[in-house]
Coordinates of C-alpha atoms in Angstrom, one line a residue:
M6 CA -15.3 5.0 -9.7
A7 CA -17.5 1.7 -9.8
K8 CA -16.4 -0.7 -7.1
N9 CA -15.5 -3.4 -9.6
V10 CA -13.1 -1.2 -11.3
I11 CA -9.5 -1.8 -10.1
Q12 CA -7.8 1.6 -9.5
F13 CA -4.1 1.1 -10.1
G14 CA -3.0 4.6 -9.5
F15 CA -1.9 5.5 -13.1
D16 CA -3.4 6.0 -16.5
S17 CA -2.8 2.7 -18.1
K18 CA -4.4 3.8 -21.5
T19 CA -1.1 5.6 -22.2
A20 CA 0.5 2.3 -22.5
N21 CA -1.7 1.6 -25.4
Q22 CA -1.2 4.7 -27.5
H23 CA 0.5 4.4 -30.9
K24 CA 4.3 4.0 -30.6
E25 CA 7.0 4.2 -33.3
G26 CA 10.2 2.3 -33.8
T27 CA 11.3 -0.7 -31.7
I28 CA 11.6 -1.6 -28.1
K29 CA 13.4 -4.6 -26.4
A30 CA 10.8 -7.4 -25.5
G31 CA 12.1 -7.2 -21.8
V32 CA 11.6 -3.6 -21.5
A33 CA 8.0 -4.0 -23.0
T34 CA 7.4 -6.7 -20.4
V35 CA 8.5 -4.5 -17.5
K36 CA 6.3 -1.6 -18.9
V37 CA 3.3 -4.0 -18.7
L38 CA 4.1 -4.6 -15.1
E39 CA 4.2 -0.9 -14.5
S40 CA 0.8 -0.5 -16.3
W41 CA -0.7 -2.8 -13.8
G42 CA 0.6 -0.8 -10.9
V43 CA 3.5 -2.9 -9.9
K44 CA 5.9 -0.7 -7.9
H45 CA 8.5 -3.3 -6.9
L46 CA 9.4 -6.9 -7.3
Y47 CA 11.6 -9.3 -5.4
G48 CA 14.4 -11.7 -6.6
I49 CA 18.0 -12.6 -7.2
P50 CA 19.7 -12.2 -10.6
G51 CA 21.3 -15.0 -12.7
G52 CA 22.3 -15.8 -16.1
S53 CA 19.1 -17.0 -17.3
I54 CA 17.1 -13.9 -16.0
N55 CA 19.6 -11.3 -17.0
S56 CA 17.6 -9.9 -19.8
L57 CA 14.9 -9.0 -17.3
M58 CA 17.6 -7.5 -15.1
D59 CA 18.6 -5.3 -18.1
A60 CA 15.0 -4.3 -18.5
L61 CA 14.7 -3.3 -14.9
Y62 CA 17.8 -1.2 -15.2
V63 CA 16.3 0.7 -18.1
E64 CA 13.1 1.3 -16.2
R65 CA 14.7 1.9 -12.8
E66 CA 13.0 5.2 -12.4
H67 CA 9.7 3.7 -12.6
I68 CA 9.9 0.3 -10.8
D69 CA 12.0 -0.8 -7.8
Y70 CA 13.9 -4.1 -7.7
I71 CA 14.5 -5.4 -4.3
Q72 CA 17.4 -7.6 -3.8
V73 CA 16.6 -10.4 -1.4
R74 CA 19.1 -13.1 0.0
H75 CA 17.0 -16.1 -1.0
E76 CA 14.3 -16.5 -3.7
E77 CA 12.0 -18.1 -1.2
V78 CA 12.0 -14.9 0.8
G79 CA 11.2 -13.0 -2.4
A80 CA 8.2 -15.2 -3.2
M81 CA 6.9 -15.0 0.3
A82 CA 7.3 -11.3 0.2
A83 CA 5.3 -11.2 -3.0
S84 CA 2.6 -13.3 -1.4
M85 CA 2.4 -11.2 1.8
H86 CA 2.3 -8.0 -0.4
A87 CA -0.9 -9.4 -2.1
K88 CA -2.3 -10.1 1.4
Y89 CA -1.7 -6.7 2.9
T90 CA -2.7 -4.7 -0.3
G91 CA -4.9 -6.8 -2.5
H92 CA -2.6 -6.0 -5.4
I93 CA -0.5 -8.5 -7.3
G94 CA 2.9 -9.4 -5.9
V95 CA 5.8 -10.1 -8.2
C96 CA 8.9 -12.2 -7.8
F97 CA 11.5 -13.9 -9.9
G98 CA 14.1 -16.5 -10.0
S99 CA 16.6 -17.9 -12.5
A100 CA 16.4 -21.2 -14.2
G101 CA 16.6 -24.4 -12.1
P102 CA 17.5 -23.6 -8.3
G103 CA 16.4 -20.0 -8.5
G104 CA 13.0 -20.8 -9.8
T105 CA 12.4 -23.9 -7.6
H106 CA 13.4 -21.7 -4.5
T107 CA 10.3 -19.7 -5.2
L108 CA 7.9 -22.7 -4.8
N109 CA 7.4 -22.3 -1.1
G110 CA 6.2 -18.7 -1.3
L111 CA 4.1 -19.5 -4.3
Y112 CA 2.3 -22.3 -2.5
D113 CA 1.7 -19.8 0.3
A114 CA -0.1 -17.5 -2.2
R115 CA -2.0 -20.5 -3.7
E116 CA -3.4 -21.5 -0.3
E117 CA -4.4 -18.0 0.5
H118 CA -6.0 -17.4 -3.0
V119 CA -4.0 -14.0 -3.5
P120 CA -2.6 -12.8 -6.9
V121 CA 1.0 -13.5 -7.4
L122 CA 3.2 -13.4 -10.6
A123 CA 6.4 -15.3 -10.8
L124 CA 8.9 -14.7 -13.5
I125 CA 11.1 -17.7 -14.0
G126 CA 14.4 -17.6 -16.1
Q127 CA 15.1 -20.2 -18.7
F128 CA 18.2 -21.1 -20.9
G129 CA 18.2 -19.3 -24.3
T130 CA 16.2 -20.9 -27.0
A131 CA 19.2 -22.1 -28.8
G132 CA 19.9 -24.5 -25.8
L133 CA 16.4 -25.6 -25.2
N134 CA 15.8 -29.4 -25.2
M135 CA 19.7 -29.9 -25.5
D136 CA 20.2 -30.9 -21.7
T137 CA 22.3 -27.8 -21.4
F138 CA 23.4 -26.1 -18.1
Q139 CA 20.4 -25.6 -15.9
E140 CA 18.0 -26.3 -18.7
M141 CA 15.1 -28.4 -17.9
N142 CA 11.4 -28.7 -18.6
Q143 CA 10.3 -26.3 -16.0
N144 CA 6.6 -26.1 -16.9
P145 CA 5.5 -29.2 -14.9
I146 CA 7.1 -28.0 -11.8
Y147 CA 4.6 -25.2 -11.6
A148 CA 1.6 -27.1 -12.9
D149 CA 0.1 -27.7 -9.4
V150 CA 0.9 -24.3 -7.8
A151 CA -0.2 -22.0 -10.7
V152 CA -3.6 -21.0 -12.1
Y153 CA -1.7 -19.9 -15.3
N154 CA 1.6 -21.5 -16.3
R155 CA 3.4 -20.9 -19.7
Q156 CA 6.8 -20.7 -21.3
V157 CA 7.3 -17.8 -23.7
S158 CA 8.1 -19.0 -27.2
T159 CA 9.0 -15.7 -29.0
A160 CA 10.1 -12.2 -28.1
A161 CA 6.8 -10.7 -29.4
Q162 CA 4.8 -12.9 -27.1
M163 CA 6.6 -11.7 -23.9
P164 CA 4.5 -8.7 -23.0
H165 CA 1.3 -10.2 -24.1
V166 CA 1.9 -13.4 -22.0
I167 CA 2.8 -11.3 -19.0
D168 CA -0.4 -9.2 -19.5
E169 CA -2.4 -12.3 -19.6
A170 CA -0.7 -13.8 -16.7
I171 CA -1.5 -10.9 -14.5
R172 CA -5.2 -10.9 -15.7
Q173 CA -5.4 -14.6 -14.9
A174 CA -3.9 -14.2 -11.4
Y175 CA -6.3 -11.3 -10.5
S176 CA -9.3 -13.1 -12.0
K177 CA -8.6 -16.5 -10.4
N178 CA -7.1 -15.2 -7.2
G179 CA -4.0 -17.3 -7.6
V180 CA -0.4 -17.8 -8.9
A181 CA 0.7 -17.1 -12.4
V182 CA 4.1 -18.4 -13.6
V183 CA 5.9 -17.4 -16.8
Q184 CA 9.1 -18.9 -17.9
I185 CA 11.3 -16.8 -20.2
P186 CA 14.2 -18.0 -22.1
V187 CA 16.8 -15.3 -21.5
N188 CA 17.6 -14.3 -25.1
L189 CA 14.1 -13.4 -25.8
G190 CA 14.1 -10.3 -23.5
W191 CA 17.0 -8.7 -25.4
E192 CA 15.3 -9.0 -28.9
D193 CA 13.7 -6.1 -30.6
I194 CA 10.0 -6.0 -31.2
P195 CA 7.9 -3.3 -32.9
A196 CA 7.1 -0.7 -30.3
D197 CA 3.4 -0.8 -31.2
A198 CA 3.3 -4.5 -30.9
W199 CA 2.1 -4.8 -27.3
Y200 CA -0.4 -3.3 -25.1
S201 CA -1.8 -3.7 -21.6
A202 CA -5.3 -4.7 -20.5
A203 CA -5.0 -3.1 -17.0
H204 CA -7.5 -0.3 -17.7
S205 CA -10.0 -2.9 -18.8
F206 CA -9.9 -5.1 -15.9
R207 CA -13.1 -5.4 -13.7
R208 CA -14.1 -7.3 -10.8
Y209 CA -17.4 -9.2 -10.6
P210 CA -20.1 -7.0 -9.1
K211 CA -21.5 -8.2 -5.7
P212 CA -24.2 -10.9 -6.1
V213 CA -27.7 -9.6 -5.5
L214 CA -29.1 -11.0 -2.2
N215 CA -32.0 -13.5 -2.3
T216 CA -34.7 -12.0 0.0
V217 CA -36.1 -15.6 0.6
D218 CA -32.7 -16.8 1.9
I219 CA -32.4 -13.7 4.2
A220 CA -35.8 -14.4 5.5
A221 CA -35.0 -18.0 6.1
A222 CA -31.9 -17.0 8.0
V223 CA -33.9 -14.5 10.1
E224 CA -36.4 -17.3 11.0
V225 CA -33.8 -19.6 12.1
L226 CA -32.0 -17.0 14.3
N227 CA -35.2 -15.8 15.9
A228 CA -35.8 -19.5 17.0
A229 CA -32.2 -20.1 18.1
E230 CA -31.7 -20.6 21.9
R231 CA -27.9 -20.6 21.7
P232 CA -26.8 -18.7 18.7
L233 CA -23.2 -18.2 17.6
V234 CA -21.5 -16.1 15.0
F235 CA -18.4 -17.5 13.3
A236 CA -16.8 -14.8 11.1
G237 CA -13.9 -15.3 8.7
V238 CA -11.8 -13.1 6.4
G239 CA -15.0 -12.2 4.3
T240 CA -16.0 -10.0 7.1
R241 CA -12.9 -7.9 7.0
G242 CA -13.7 -4.2 7.1
E243 CA -17.3 -5.1 8.3
H244 CA -16.5 -5.6 12.0
Q245 CA -19.1 -3.1 13.1
I246 CA -22.1 -4.8 11.6
V247 CA -20.8 -8.1 12.8
M248 CA -20.7 -6.8 16.4
D249 CA -23.9 -4.9 16.1
L250 CA -25.6 -8.2 15.1
C251 CA -24.0 -10.1 18.0
R252 CA -25.3 -7.6 20.4
K253 CA -28.9 -7.7 18.9
I254 CA -29.3 -11.4 18.8
K255 CA -27.2 -12.0 21.9
A256 CA -24.8 -14.3 20.1
P257 CA -21.0 -14.5 21.1
L258 CA -18.6 -14.1 18.3
A259 CA -16.0 -16.6 17.3
N260 CA -13.6 -15.7 14.5
T261 CA -10.9 -17.5 12.5
G262 CA -7.2 -16.9 13.2
I263 CA -6.8 -15.2 9.9
S264 CA -9.5 -12.6 10.6
F265 CA -8.1 -11.9 14.0
D266 CA -7.3 -8.3 13.2
N267 CA -10.8 -7.5 12.0
F268 CA -12.3 -7.0 15.5
P269 CA -11.3 -4.9 18.5
S270 CA -9.8 -7.0 21.2
D271 CA -12.0 -5.4 23.8
F272 CA -15.3 -6.5 22.2
E273 CA -17.0 -8.0 25.2
A274 CA -18.3 -11.0 23.2
L275 CA -15.2 -11.8 21.3
L276 CA -14.3 -15.4 21.9
G277 CA -11.4 -15.8 19.5
S278 CA -10.6 -18.8 17.4
P279 CA -11.1 -22.6 18.1
N280 CA -8.9 -25.6 17.6
R281 CA -5.0 -25.5 17.8
V282 CA -4.4 -21.9 17.1
S283 CA -6.9 -21.1 19.7
T284 CA -8.5 -19.3 22.6
K285 CA -10.3 -21.1 25.5
P286 CA -13.7 -19.4 25.1
S287 CA -13.9 -20.2 21.5
V288 CA -12.8 -24.0 21.9
E289 CA -15.5 -24.3 24.6
V290 CA -18.3 -22.8 22.9
F291 CA -19.0 -24.9 19.8
P292 CA -20.1 -28.0 21.6
E293 CA -22.6 -25.8 23.4
A294 CA -24.1 -23.8 20.5
D295 CA -27.4 -24.9 18.8
T296 CA -27.2 -22.4 15.8
V297 CA -24.2 -21.1 14.0
L298 CA -24.0 -18.3 11.5
F299 CA -21.0 -19.0 9.5
V300 CA -20.0 -15.9 7.4
G301 CA -17.2 -15.2 5.1
S302 CA -15.2 -18.3 6.1
N303 CA -13.7 -21.5 4.5
Y304 CA -12.5 -22.9 7.9
P305 CA -10.2 -25.8 7.0
F306 CA -10.5 -27.6 10.2
A307 CA -14.3 -28.0 10.3
E308 CA -14.8 -31.5 8.9
V309 CA -11.6 -33.1 10.3
S310 CA -12.3 -31.8 13.9
N311 CA -16.1 -32.3 13.7
L312 CA -16.4 -28.7 14.9
F313 CA -20.1 -28.4 14.1
K314 CA -21.3 -31.9 15.2
N315 CA -23.5 -30.6 17.9
V316 CA -25.0 -27.8 15.9
R317 CA -28.7 -28.2 15.0
K318 CA -29.0 -25.2 12.6
F319 CA -26.3 -24.0 10.3
I320 CA -26.5 -20.7 8.2
Q321 CA -23.8 -19.9 5.8
I322 CA -23.0 -16.5 4.0
D323 CA -20.3 -16.4 1.3
I324 CA -19.7 -14.5 -1.9
D325 CA -18.2 -17.6 -3.6
P326 CA -21.0 -20.1 -4.5
A327 CA -18.3 -23.0 -4.5
K328 CA -18.0 -22.4 -0.7
L329 CA -21.7 -22.9 0.1
G330 CA -22.1 -26.2 1.9
K331 CA -18.5 -27.0 1.7
R332 CA -17.7 -27.3 5.4
H333 CA -21.1 -28.3 6.7
N334 CA -24.6 -29.1 5.7
A335 CA -26.2 -25.6 5.3
D336 CA -29.9 -25.3 6.6
V337 CA -29.8 -21.7 5.0
A338 CA -27.3 -20.7 2.3
I339 CA -26.9 -17.1 1.4
L340 CA -24.8 -16.0 -1.7
G341 CA -23.6 -12.6 -1.2
D342 CA -21.3 -10.0 0.3
A343 CA -20.9 -10.6 4.0
G344 CA -21.5 -7.0 5.1
D345 CA -24.6 -6.6 2.7
A346 CA -26.1 -9.9 4.0
L347 CA -25.4 -9.2 7.6
R348 CA -27.0 -5.8 7.2
A349 CA -30.1 -7.3 5.7
I350 CA -30.4 -9.9 8.4
Y351 CA -29.9 -7.1 11.0
E352 CA -32.9 -5.2 9.8
D353 CA -35.4 -7.8 10.0
V354 CA -34.1 -10.1 12.9
D355 CA -35.8 -9.8 16.4
E356 CA -33.8 -7.9 19.1
R357 CA -33.3 -10.3 21.9
E358 CA -33.3 -9.6 25.6
E359 CA -30.1 -10.7 27.7
S360 CA -30.0 -14.5 28.0
G361 CA -28.3 -16.9 30.3
W362 CA -26.3 -18.0 27.1
W363 CA -25.1 -14.5 26.4
R364 CA -24.2 -13.8 30.0
A365 CA -22.4 -17.1 30.4
N366 CA -20.3 -16.5 27.3
L367 CA -19.6 -12.8 28.3
A368 CA -18.5 -14.1 31.8
N369 CA -16.3 -16.7 30.2
V370 CA -14.6 -14.2 28.0
A371 CA -14.0 -11.9 30.9
N372 CA -12.4 -14.8 32.9
W373 CA -10.2 -15.6 30.0
N374 CA -9.1 -12.1 29.4
A375 CA -8.2 -11.7 33.1
Y376 CA -6.0 -14.8 32.8
V377 CA -4.3 -13.3 29.7
H378 CA -3.6 -10.0 31.3
K379 CA -2.3 -11.7 34.5
L380 CA 0.3 -13.5 32.5
E381 CA 1.3 -10.3 30.5
K382 CA 1.6 -8.2 33.7
K383 CA 3.7 -10.7 35.7
R384 CA 6.8 -8.9 37.1
D385 CA 8.5 -11.8 38.8
G386 CA 9.9 -15.0 38.0
E387 CA 11.3 -16.2 34.6
L388 CA 11.0 -14.1 31.6
Q389 CA 8.2 -15.6 29.5
L390 CA 6.7 -14.6 26.1
Y391 CA 3.7 -13.1 27.8
Q392 CA 5.7 -9.9 29.2
I393 CA 7.2 -9.4 25.8
Y394 CA 3.7 -9.1 24.3
D395 CA 2.9 -6.7 27.0
A396 CA 5.7 -4.4 25.9
I397 CA 4.6 -5.0 22.2
N398 CA 1.1 -3.7 23.1
E399 CA 2.4 -0.7 25.0
H400 CA 4.6 0.3 22.0
A401 CA 2.4 -0.6 19.1
E402 CA 1.0 2.4 17.2
E403 CA -2.7 2.7 16.6
D404 CA -2.2 1.6 12.9
A405 CA 0.7 -0.8 13.4
I406 CA 1.3 -3.7 10.9
F407 CA 2.3 -7.0 12.3
S408 CA 4.0 -9.7 10.2
V409 CA 3.7 -12.9 12.3
D410 CA 5.7 -16.2 11.8
V411 CA 4.3 -19.5 12.1
G412 CA 4.5 -21.7 15.3
D413 CA 3.7 -20.9 18.9
V414 CA 4.1 -17.3 18.0
T415 CA 1.0 -17.6 15.7
Q416 CA -1.1 -18.9 18.6
T417 CA 0.3 -16.5 21.3
S418 CA -0.2 -13.4 18.9
I419 CA -3.8 -14.2 18.5
R420 CA -4.1 -14.3 22.4
H421 CA -1.8 -11.6 23.5
L422 CA -1.8 -8.9 20.8
H423 CA -4.5 -6.5 21.8
M424 CA -5.5 -5.2 18.3
N425 CA -8.0 -2.8 16.7
P426 CA -9.3 -2.7 13.1
K427 CA -6.8 0.1 12.1
Q428 CA -4.0 -2.4 12.5
M429 CA -3.1 -5.3 10.3
W430 CA -2.0 -8.8 11.1
R431 CA -0.8 -11.2 8.4
T432 CA 0.8 -14.6 8.5
S433 CA 0.9 -17.9 6.4
S434 CA -2.4 -19.0 7.7
L435 CA -3.3 -21.9 5.5
F436 CA 0.0 -23.0 4.2
A437 CA 1.5 -22.3 7.4
T438 CA 5.2 -22.0 6.3
M439 CA 7.7 -21.1 8.9
G440 CA 9.9 -18.2 7.9
I441 CA 7.1 -15.9 6.7
G442 CA 7.8 -13.1 9.3
I443 CA 10.7 -11.3 7.8
P444 CA 9.4 -11.4 4.2
G445 CA 6.1 -10.0 5.3
A446 CA 7.8 -7.3 7.4
L447 CA 9.9 -6.3 4.4
T448 CA 7.0 -5.8 2.0
A449 CA 4.8 -4.1 4.6
K450 CA 7.5 -1.4 5.2
V451 CA 7.9 -1.0 1.5
D452 CA 4.2 -0.8 0.9
F453 CA 3.4 1.4 4.0
P454 CA 6.5 3.4 4.7
D455 CA 4.8 5.7 7.2
R456 CA 3.4 3.1 9.4
Q457 CA 5.0 1.1 12.2
V458 CA 5.9 -2.5 11.3
W459 CA 6.7 -5.4 13.4
N460 CA 8.1 -8.8 12.6
L461 CA 7.2 -11.4 15.4
A462 CA 9.0 -14.8 15.0
G463 CA 10.1 -17.6 17.1
D464 CA 13.6 -18.6 16.9
G465 CA 12.8 -21.6 14.8
G466 CA 11.1 -19.7 12.1
F467 CA 13.6 -16.8 12.3
N468 CA 16.5 -19.2 11.7
M469 CA 15.1 -20.1 8.3
V470 CA 15.3 -16.5 6.9
M471 CA 17.5 -14.7 9.2
Q472 CA 19.9 -13.9 6.3
D473 CA 17.3 -11.3 4.9
L474 CA 17.6 -9.2 8.0
A475 CA 20.5 -7.8 6.0
T476 CA 17.8 -6.9 3.2
E477 CA 16.0 -4.7 5.8
V478 CA 19.2 -2.9 6.7
Q479 CA 20.2 -2.6 3.0
Y480 CA 17.1 -0.9 2.2
H481 CA 17.0 1.3 5.3
L482 CA 13.8 -0.2 6.6
P483 CA 13.0 0.7 10.2
I484 CA 11.4 -2.6 11.2
I485 CA 11.1 -4.0 14.8
N486 CA 12.1 -7.6 14.7
V487 CA 11.2 -9.6 17.8
V488 CA 12.7 -13.0 18.2
F489 CA 11.0 -15.2 20.9
A490 CA 14.1 -17.4 21.5
N491 CA 13.6 -20.7 23.5
K492 CA 15.9 -22.9 21.5
Q493 CA 13.1 -25.1 20.4
Y494 CA 10.3 -25.6 17.8
G495 CA 7.7 -25.0 20.4
F496 CA 4.6 -25.7 18.6
I497 CA 5.9 -29.1 17.2
K498 CA 7.3 -29.9 20.6
D499 CA 3.8 -29.5 22.1
E500 CA 2.4 -31.8 19.3
Q501 CA 5.1 -34.4 20.2
E502 CA 4.2 -34.3 23.8
D503 CA 0.6 -35.0 23.0
T504 CA 1.1 -37.8 20.4
N505 CA 4.7 -39.2 20.5
L506 CA 6.9 -41.4 22.7
G507 CA 9.3 -38.6 23.3
F508 CA 10.9 -35.5 22.0
I509 CA 13.2 -35.6 18.8
G510 CA 14.3 -33.0 16.5
V511 CA 12.6 -30.2 18.3
Q512 CA 15.5 -28.6 20.3
F513 CA 18.4 -26.7 18.9
M514 CA 21.4 -24.5 20.0
D515 CA 21.0 -20.9 21.0
I516 CA 22.2 -18.1 18.8
D517 CA 23.1 -14.6 19.8
Y518 CA 20.7 -12.9 17.5
A519 CA 21.7 -9.4 18.8
K520 CA 25.2 -9.8 17.7
L521 CA 23.9 -11.3 14.4
A522 CA 21.9 -8.2 13.9
E523 CA 24.7 -6.0 14.7
S524 CA 26.9 -7.8 12.2
M525 CA 24.4 -7.0 9.5
G526 CA 24.3 -3.3 10.5
A527 CA 21.0 -3.5 12.5
V528 CA 20.6 -2.5 16.3
G529 CA 20.5 -5.5 18.5
Y530 CA 19.2 -5.9 21.9
T531 CA 19.1 -9.0 24.2
I532 CA 16.4 -9.4 27.0
R533 CA 16.9 -12.1 29.7
T534 CA 14.8 -10.8 32.5
I535 CA 11.5 -9.2 32.8
A536 CA 13.2 -6.3 34.6
E537 CA 15.0 -5.4 31.3
V538 CA 12.0 -5.3 29.1
K539 CA 10.7 -1.8 29.4
D540 CA 14.1 -0.1 29.0
V541 CA 15.0 -2.2 25.9
F542 CA 11.6 -1.5 24.2
D543 CA 11.7 2.2 25.1
Q544 CA 15.3 2.4 23.4
A545 CA 14.3 0.4 20.4
M546 CA 11.5 2.8 19.6
K547 CA 14.0 5.7 19.7
D548 CA 16.2 3.7 17.2
V549 CA 13.3 3.0 15.0
A550 CA 12.4 6.7 15.0
Q551 CA 15.9 7.4 13.8
G552 CA 15.3 5.2 10.9
R553 CA 17.3 2.1 12.2
T554 CA 16.5 -1.6 11.8
V555 CA 16.1 -3.2 15.2
L556 CA 16.2 -6.8 16.5
I557 CA 15.2 -7.7 20.0
D558 CA 16.5 -11.1 21.1
A559 CA 13.9 -12.1 23.9
K560 CA 15.4 -15.3 25.7
I561 CA 12.2 -16.5 27.0
S562 CA 11.4 -19.6 29.0
G563 CA 10.4 -22.9 27.3
D564 CA 7.0 -22.9 29.0
R565 CA 4.1 -24.4 26.9
P566 CA 1.3 -21.9 26.3
L567 CA -2.0 -23.2 27.7
P568 CA -3.5 -25.9 25.3
A569 CA -6.9 -24.5 25.0
E570 CA -7.9 -27.5 22.7
M571 CA -7.0 -29.9 25.6
L572 CA -8.5 -28.3 28.7
E573 CA -8.4 -30.1 32.1
L574 CA -10.7 -27.8 33.9
D575 CA -14.3 -29.5 34.0
P576 CA -14.8 -31.9 36.8
R577 CA -17.1 -34.0 34.7
V578 CA -14.3 -35.0 32.4
S579 CA -11.2 -34.5 34.5
T580 CA -10.1 -35.8 37.8
P581 CA -9.4 -33.4 40.7
E582 CA -5.6 -34.3 40.4
Q583 CA -5.7 -33.6 36.6
I584 CA -7.3 -30.3 37.1
A585 CA -4.9 -29.3 39.8
D586 CA -1.9 -30.2 37.7
F587 CA -3.4 -28.4 34.8
R588 CA -4.0 -25.2 36.8
R589 CA -0.5 -25.5 38.4
R590 CA 1.4 -25.9 35.1
Y591 CA -0.3 -23.2 33.2
E592 CA -0.7 -20.7 36.1
A593 CA -4.5 -21.1 35.6
E594 CA -5.7 -21.0 39.3
D595 CA -8.5 -18.7 38.5
L596 CA -9.6 -20.0 35.1
E597 CA -13.1 -21.6 34.9
P598 CA -14.8 -23.8 32.3
L599 CA -17.7 -22.4 30.2
S600 CA -19.7 -25.1 32.0
H601 CA -19.2 -23.3 35.3
Y602 CA -20.9 -20.1 33.9
L603 CA -23.6 -22.0 32.2
C604 CA -24.5 -23.8 35.3
E605 CA -24.7 -20.4 37.2
E606 CA -27.2 -19.4 34.6
G607 CA -29.2 -22.6 35.2
L608 CA -28.3 -24.0 31.7
E609 CA -27.1 -27.6 30.9
S610 CA -23.7 -28.0 29.5
T611 CA -22.5 -30.6 27.0
V612 CA -19.7 -32.8 27.9
A613 CA -17.8 -32.8 24.7
R614 CA -14.5 -31.6 23.2
I615 CA -13.6 -30.7 19.7
E616 CA -11.4 -33.3 18.0
Q617 CA -7.9 -32.5 16.8
G618 CA -8.4 -33.4 13.3
G619 CA -5.2 -35.5 12.7
F620 CA -2.6 -33.1 14.5

């Protein structure tokens, strides 16, 4: 099958064969969803969406309705479904509050540029424009979030509008919203009055590489003294050529947080991501690099943090022409697939001997990894989040899927989950909405029932959606939910420490999450000491193997993870007292700045920091 043809796993042409008689418009609409390969959708019923519920009842053998406890969770699950699978996610809500509750998840999908369809109920046509109960002009509400936003006017339109909405969502990589007056779904339409375009849908083929641009990139890289590769999600699935190129030209590899799962954590030149959700080696490298190969990324902090201000030459590769030159002036711009372009560059670029730049960065990575592992392997003192990650790494299967909430857990997962490209890691990376953990785990287990699924959340994010732990139990989903509980919005508290007069609104009461889980029918565990970690995780794996939903309530310390974006390690910019305090607070006695390793190689080091960009 051609690569630009979508394979939905069915023969959608059967939906377009001649049909006799009549069909309910709502049923025809659901059949359109089925023709596009939609296997499940999320939502809560209501009077204004009940004709859709009737249609789902009729088609219950062909499509699964998953009842969530909050429409926001349904919309976030639809968004995460699209991130995990690349296929359209579908959610619904009734008129008024049911629909508006979906907005948070829809904005997450918009920011991630993934296809999602939201079906929104509306009062019946007889009550439209009459200021009836829950009747309002909903179209403007979704004007900003949606690439396609329509209200159905007639029953005959319903399947056609839904088909159009799905095509628009796929072709524009965004959110489509359709508002449906409830009576229309119950009306009969001719059975042959609708069809599906699913079998006709095609992706654009990959752009043909411009050999002149490839040659220009090769020339720049051959001349670079301190090259750096900065890879984004466009390199997903192409980790090997990225690493091969890094080794050939002796360029360390920085990656965006969202592409964290694309590279094996033991790659010797893997720096990690810069800025707030960051690792120390990546934060330090950008002020020192003279050439950046920016590939498959639309890094949103670039301009506001002046990330590339010291860079002399900038090469960009992207498959979207609108992204070229968006984040920094590009000396060389290459339109094309990331993997194809990197292979073309690899073939022509000179192989470089080991350099001081390469050795210094590898030493810096090794020093950082030793620090990370030291924290994870601690077996004395107060329980910290690090020892929980050590247990997660020990018990995570080779193709495990992680749904990661937003906050400190995002940053620490990037640092302390030791992953490989067979695993998947997703979060709300651009919209950064708390509460994404449970919805992502829900859809991951539904989409990949034979793979191990983890939900990793801080107690702040978990509190926002914890009611839908019951949804995991109701649908017999053996998910491992880990709650890092320290009674605070840790990431926000850290920001207030850096910018505010004092702390306000960042601390809250503790909850016994294990008892909460038990009340919903899940298995609940509480960990309060390092000594308890192994036994709890060992038993939790046995419970999951028996098909049980598990929650582990880890009562961790309130320690702040090391702020890599605000290092106090270099004696040229920090006093001995500041360095000593920093090392003591973050258990970083053996951590050295990159400048230390550059100086060992006889290389000069820039005294510079990445700006925080408004946070």
